[in-house]
Structure formats: structure tokens, C-alpha cells
PDB file of C-alpha atoms and ligand atoms in Angstrom:
ATOM      1  CA  MET A   1       0.000   0.000   0.000  1.00 96.00           C
ATOM      2  CA  LYS A   2       1.421   3.381  -1.001  1.00 98.00           C
ATOM      3  CA  ILE A   3       1.505   6.398   1.291  1.00 98.00           C
ATOM      4  CA  ALA A   4      -1.367   8.744   0.451  1.00 97.00           C
ATOM      5  CA  GLY A   5      -4.100  10.728   2.179  1.00 95.00           C
ATOM      6  CA  GLU A   6      -6.262   8.905   4.749  1.00 95.00           C
ATOM      7  CA  ARG A   7      -3.517   6.365   5.449  1.00 97.00           C
ATOM      8  CA  VAL A   8      -1.663   5.876   8.703  1.00 98.00           C
ATOM      9  CA  VAL A   9       2.091   5.630   8.252  1.00 98.00           C
ATOM     10  CA  SER A  10       4.658   4.299  10.731  1.00 98.00           C
ATOM     11  CA  PHE A  11       8.348   4.925  10.198  1.00 98.00           C
ATOM     12  CA  HIS A  12      11.696   4.914  11.936  1.00 98.00           C
ATOM     13  CA  TYR A  13      13.851   7.976  11.526  1.00 98.00           C
ATOM     14  CA  THR A  14      17.155   9.489  12.508  1.00 98.00           C
ATOM     15  CA  LEU A  15      17.393  13.250  12.358  1.00 97.00           C
ATOM     16  CA  THR A  16      20.734  15.021  12.002  1.00 97.00           C
ATOM     17  CA  ASP A  17      21.629  18.649  11.409  1.00 94.00           C
ATOM     18  CA  GLU A  18      23.887  19.986   8.653  1.00 91.00           C
ATOM     19  CA  GLU A  19      26.986  19.239  10.695  1.00 92.00           C
ATOM     20  CA  GLY A  20      25.951  15.594  11.007  1.00 93.00           C
ATOM     21  CA  GLN A  21      25.093  15.886  14.674  1.00 95.00           C
ATOM     22  CA  GLN A  22      22.218  13.605  15.693  1.00 96.00           C
ATOM     23  CA  LEU A  23      19.247  15.572  17.026  1.00 94.00           C
ATOM     24  CA  ASP A  24      16.656  12.852  17.410  1.00 95.00           C
ATOM     25  CA  SER A  25      16.033   9.223  16.532  1.00 97.00           C
ATOM     26  CA  SER A  26      13.330   6.599  16.937  1.00 97.00           C
ATOM     27  CA  ALA A  27      15.897   3.782  16.795  1.00 93.00           C
ATOM     28  CA  GLY A  28      15.498   1.324  19.633  1.00 92.00           C
ATOM     29  CA  GLY A  29      11.978   2.541  20.364  1.00 96.00           C
ATOM     30  CA  GLU A  30       8.571   2.646  18.757  1.00 96.00           C
ATOM     31  CA  PRO A  31       8.333   3.993  15.204  1.00 97.00           C
ATOM     32  CA  LEU A  32       6.570   7.333  14.757  1.00 97.00           C
ATOM     33  CA  SER A  33       3.013   7.061  13.415  1.00 96.00           C
ATOM     34  CA  TYR A  34       0.990   9.815  11.758  1.00 97.00           C
ATOM     35  CA  LEU A  35      -2.065  10.304   9.578  1.00 97.00           C
ATOM     36  CA  HIS A  36      -0.824  11.347   6.135  1.00 97.00           C
ATOM     37  CA  GLY A  37      -2.183  14.590   4.692  1.00 93.00           C
ATOM     38  CA  THR A  38      -3.101  16.275   7.971  1.00 90.00           C
ATOM     39  CA  SER A  39       0.092  18.288   8.561  1.00 85.00           C
ATOM     40  CA  GLY A  40       1.020  15.871  11.342  1.00 86.00           C
ATOM     41  CA  LEU A  41       4.628  16.109  10.180  1.00 93.00           C
ATOM     42  CA  ILE A  42       6.785  18.923   8.894  1.00 94.00           C
ATOM     43  CA  PRO A  43       5.684  19.600   5.292  1.00 95.00           C
ATOM     44  CA  GLY A  44       9.013  18.676   3.654  1.00 97.00           C
ATOM     45  CA  LEU A  45       9.084  15.228   5.236  1.00 97.00           C
ATOM     46  CA  GLU A  46       5.441  14.511   4.440  1.00 97.00           C
ATOM     47  CA  ARG A  47       6.153  15.353   0.793  1.00 96.00           C
ATOM     48  CA  GLU A  48       9.136  12.982   0.748  1.00 97.00           C
ATOM     49  CA  LEU A  49       7.019  10.161   2.202  1.00 98.00           C
ATOM     50  CA  GLU A  50       4.191  10.530  -0.340  1.00 97.00           C
ATOM     51  CA  GLY A  51       3.908   7.456  -2.590  1.00 98.00           C
ATOM     52  CA  ARG A  52       6.368   5.291  -0.628  1.00 98.00           C
ATOM     53  CA  GLU A  53       5.585   1.852   0.808  1.00 98.00           C
ATOM     54  CA  ALA A  54       6.464  -0.265   3.849  1.00 98.00           C
ATOM     55  CA  GLY A  55      10.091  -1.382   3.612  1.00 98.00           C
ATOM     56  CA  ASP A  56      11.241   1.726   1.707  1.00 98.00           C
ATOM     57  CA  GLN A  57      14.357   3.406   3.045  1.00 98.00           C
ATOM     58  CA  PHE A  58      15.484   6.844   1.974  1.00 98.00           C
ATOM     59  CA  GLU A  59      17.366   9.951   2.998  1.00 98.00           C
ATOM     60  CA  ALA A  60      16.008  13.479   2.678  1.00 97.00           C
ATOM     61  CA  THR A  61      17.487  16.909   3.255  1.00 97.00           C
ATOM     62  CA  ILE A  62      14.830  19.456   4.114  1.00 97.00           C
ATOM     63  CA  ALA A  63      15.233  23.231   4.026  1.00 97.00           C
ATOM     64  CA  ALA A  64      14.213  25.266   7.079  1.00 96.00           C
ATOM     65  CA  ARG A  65      11.170  26.720   5.288  1.00 96.00           C
ATOM     66  CA  ASP A  66       9.831  23.162   4.756  1.00 96.00           C
ATOM     67  CA  ALA A  67      10.709  22.117   8.296  1.00 96.00           C
ATOM     68  CA  TYR A  68      10.293  24.358  11.361  1.00 94.00           C
ATOM     69  CA  GLY A  69      10.496  27.655   9.468  1.00 94.00           C
ATOM     70  CA  GLU A  70      13.053  30.430   9.436  1.00 96.00           C
ATOM     71  CA  VAL A  71      14.125  32.128  12.658  1.00 96.00           C
ATOM     72  CA  ASN A  72      11.731  34.979  13.496  1.00 95.00           C
ATOM     73  CA  PRO A  73      13.736  37.808  15.103  1.00 95.00           C
ATOM     74  CA  ALA A  74      10.550  39.146  16.715  1.00 95.00           C
ATOM     75  CA  LEU A  75      10.490  36.031  18.917  1.00 94.00           C
ATOM     76  CA  ILE A  76      13.898  36.814  20.420  1.00 96.00           C
ATOM     77  CA  GLN A  77      13.806  39.234  23.321  1.00 94.00           C
ATOM     78  CA  GLU A  78      16.073  40.581  25.995  1.00 96.00           C
ATOM     79  CA  VAL A  79      14.675  40.581  29.514  1.00 94.00           C
ATOM     80  CA  PRO A  80      16.165  41.960  32.753  1.00 96.00           C
ATOM     81  CA  LEU A  81      17.679  39.274  34.972  1.00 95.00           C
ATOM     82  CA  ASP A  82      15.384  40.514  37.772  1.00 94.00           C
ATOM     83  CA  MET A  83      12.486  38.959  35.882  1.00 91.00           C
ATOM     84  CA  LEU A  84      14.214  35.564  36.025  1.00 92.00           C
ATOM     85  CA  ALA A  85      15.277  35.814  39.652  1.00 89.00           C
ATOM     86  CA  GLY A  86      13.030  32.910  40.699  1.00 88.00           C
ATOM     87  CA  ILE A  87      14.744  30.398  38.399  1.00 90.00           C
ATOM     88  CA  ASP A  88      17.381  28.136  39.903  1.00 89.00           C
ATOM     89  CA  ASN A  89      20.622  27.545  38.017  1.00 91.00           C
ATOM     90  CA  LEU A  90      19.744  29.803  35.087  1.00 93.00           C
ATOM     91  CA  ARG A  91      22.069  28.808  32.247  1.00 96.00           C
ATOM     92  CA  VAL A  92      22.472  29.091  28.486  1.00 96.00           C
ATOM     93  CA  GLY A  93      20.470  26.455  26.603  1.00 93.00           C
ATOM     94  CA  MET A  94      17.937  26.069  29.422  1.00 95.00           C
ATOM     95  CA  GLN A  95      14.276  25.667  28.414  1.00 93.00           C
ATOM     96  CA  LEU A  96      11.736  27.881  30.147  1.00 92.00           C
ATOM     97  CA  GLN A  97       7.992  28.040  29.844  1.00 89.00           C
ATOM     98  CA  SER A  98       6.027  31.230  29.901  1.00 83.00           C
ATOM     99  CA  GLN A  99       2.471  32.186  29.172  1.00 81.00           C
ATOM    100  CA  GLY A 100       2.105  34.281  26.024  1.00 72.00           C
ATOM    101  CA  PRO A 101      -0.362  37.196  25.697  1.00 74.00           C
ATOM    102  CA  ASP A 102      -2.963  34.825  24.219  1.00 82.00           C
ATOM    103  CA  GLY A 103      -2.686  32.531  27.257  1.00 84.00           C
ATOM    104  CA  ARG A 104      -0.837  29.799  25.375  1.00 82.00           C
ATOM    105  CA  VAL A 105       2.219  28.251  26.988  1.00 86.00           C
ATOM    106  CA  GLN A 106       5.374  29.241  25.165  1.00 84.00           C
ATOM    107  CA  GLN A 107       8.625  27.339  25.192  1.00 89.00           C
ATOM    108  CA  LEU A 108      11.641  29.658  25.512  1.00 93.00           C
ATOM    109  CA  THR A 109      15.326  28.882  25.213  1.00 94.00           C
ATOM    110  CA  VAL A 110      17.914  30.932  27.094  1.00 96.00           C
ATOM    111  CA  ASP A 111      20.250  32.047  24.281  1.00 95.00           C
ATOM    112  CA  SER A 112      22.656  34.133  26.340  1.00 96.00           C
ATOM    113  CA  ILE A 113      23.036  35.605  29.808  1.00 96.00           C
ATOM    114  CA  GLY A 114      24.625  39.015  30.388  1.00 96.00           C
ATOM    115  CA  GLU A 115      25.384  40.966  33.540  1.00 95.00           C
ATOM    116  CA  THR A 116      21.943  42.516  33.828  1.00 95.00           C
ATOM    117  CA  SER A 117      19.831  40.800  31.199  1.00 96.00           C
ATOM    118  CA  ALA A 118      19.277  37.524  29.381  1.00 96.00           C
ATOM    119  CA  THR A 119      18.199  36.782  25.815  1.00 97.00           C
ATOM    120  CA  LEU A 120      15.196  34.494  25.508  1.00 95.00           C
ATOM    121  CA  ASN A 121      14.281  32.851  22.221  1.00 95.00           C
ATOM    122  CA  ALA A 122      10.750  31.613  21.545  1.00 93.00           C
ATOM    123  CA  ASN A 123      11.563  30.210  18.095  1.00 94.00           C
ATOM    124  CA  HIS A 124      11.314  26.435  17.755  1.00 91.00           C
ATOM    125  CA  MET A 125      14.691  24.939  18.622  1.00 87.00           C
ATOM    126  CA  LEU A 126      14.985  23.659  15.058  1.00 92.00           C
ATOM    127  CA  ALA A 127      13.897  26.928  13.369  1.00 94.00           C
ATOM    128  CA  GLY A 128      16.360  28.078  10.718  1.00 95.00           C
ATOM    129  CA  LYS A 129      17.978  24.642  10.474  1.00 94.00           C
ATOM    130  CA  VAL A 130      18.392  22.426   7.432  1.00 97.00           C
ATOM    131  CA  LEU A 131      17.357  18.953   8.576  1.00 97.00           C
ATOM    132  CA  HIS A 132      18.628  15.637   7.313  1.00 98.00           C
ATOM    133  CA  PHE A 133      16.448  12.553   7.795  1.00 98.00           C
ATOM    134  CA  GLU A 134      17.193   8.872   7.352  1.00 98.00           C
ATOM    135  CA  VAL A 135      13.845   7.141   7.125  1.00 98.00           C
ATOM    136  CA  GLU A 136      12.597   3.565   7.024  1.00 98.00           C
ATOM    137  CA  VAL A 137       8.879   3.103   6.397  1.00 98.00           C
ATOM    138  CA  THR A 138       7.665   0.216   8.563  1.00 98.00           C
ATOM    139  CA  ASP A 139       3.903   0.191   7.983  1.00 98.00           C
ATOM    140  CA  VAL A 140       1.214   1.797   5.825  1.00 98.00           C
ATOM    141  CA  ARG A 141      -2.454   1.073   6.508  1.00 98.00           C
ATOM    142  CA  ALA A 142      -5.863   2.610   5.918  1.00 98.00           C
ATOM    143  CA  ALA A 143      -6.937   4.978   8.691  1.00 97.00           C
ATOM    144  CA  THR A 144      -9.948   3.954  10.792  1.00 97.00           C
ATOM    145  CA  ALA A 145     -13.121   6.058  10.718  1.00 97.00           C
ATOM    146  CA  GLU A 146     -12.278   7.242  14.225  1.00 97.00           C
ATOM    147  CA  GLU A 147      -8.779   8.333  13.221  1.00 96.00           C
ATOM    148  CA  LEU A 148     -10.172  10.257  10.239  1.00 96.00           C
ATOM    149  CA  ASP A 149     -12.728  11.859  12.539  1.00 95.00           C
ATOM    150  CA  HIS A 150     -10.038  12.916  15.041  1.00 95.00           C
ATOM    151  CA  GLY A 151      -7.523  13.928  12.383  1.00 94.00           C
ATOM    152  CA  HIS A 152      -4.647  11.921  13.890  1.00 94.00           C
ATOM    153  CA  ALA A 153      -3.278   8.377  14.150  1.00 95.00           C
ATOM    154  CA  HIS A 154      -4.152   6.205  17.129  1.00 94.00           C
TER     155      HIS A 154
HETATM  156 ZN1   ZN B   1      -8.016  10.609  18.653  1.00 65.89          ZN
END
């Protein structure tokens, strides 16, 4: 069965950045499953999977715009250290959560820490990055009525 809309796809993947550093992998665990055609994956990877079948292995290099998007400078802000006084062991690379103006929880990364302020970055950690995937499709099946109704794989 080929990968197309209304099908549930399972695959193993290893994700590396342009420098070849491994960022994520499903190896040794459960494969990732998603409902094809519902933007459950980054668009570039979904496009690469289209038309493939169980057992297919391939590599794909995906530009930032087809992955997690370009870095948005408006999402990077400097805040006074006073505002972060309640956080233990504040350090570069740390992930913080804050509530945005719309009430949604935002994930922030501490980009740098100065003497009086810190730079917080609300871009996705993989924004602006070219991503390299090694993929092995393990299963393709028709989605159930319930999965189609919910818009995701079960
Ligand atoms: Zn559901």
C-alpha cells in the first residue's frame, strides 16, 4: 500500500543537522506514526514520504522553510535578569515556559546571559535549520473512521 491521504504511516527515523550531529532518533523505540495529509509532520518530510511503501528506506534533506520555518527575530527578546530571579541555576540552553499574551504556553530557550539581562528565544529549537532525515517506512495502513474523525493516528 502506497503512502497517500487517509492512510496511517509508521516509520523509523534518525534526524541530524547539517553538521551531522544527531538531534533525534526513533531507533530502539517505537516507530513514529501519523495520519498522512493532515500536517502531522513537517511539510518537507510529508512530501518525501508521499507514494512510498512499507520497507522503503530513503534519505532526505529538508530546508528550514519546509521544516520548522526560518528564525523569526521578533520572537527573540532581551529581559532583565530581575524577571528571572526565581529560576534556579539559570544557564544558556535552558528551556523555560512562559504564558504568552494569548494565554498559550510558550517554550523559551535561554540564548545568552549578560550581567543585567538575558536573551530568551521563543523560536522552535529547530527553526532556521536544514534537517537531514534517514527514514525507514515500517507500515502503511488505511486509517480507521475514528482516526479520520479525530484527524490523527491512534
Ligand atoms: Zn483521537
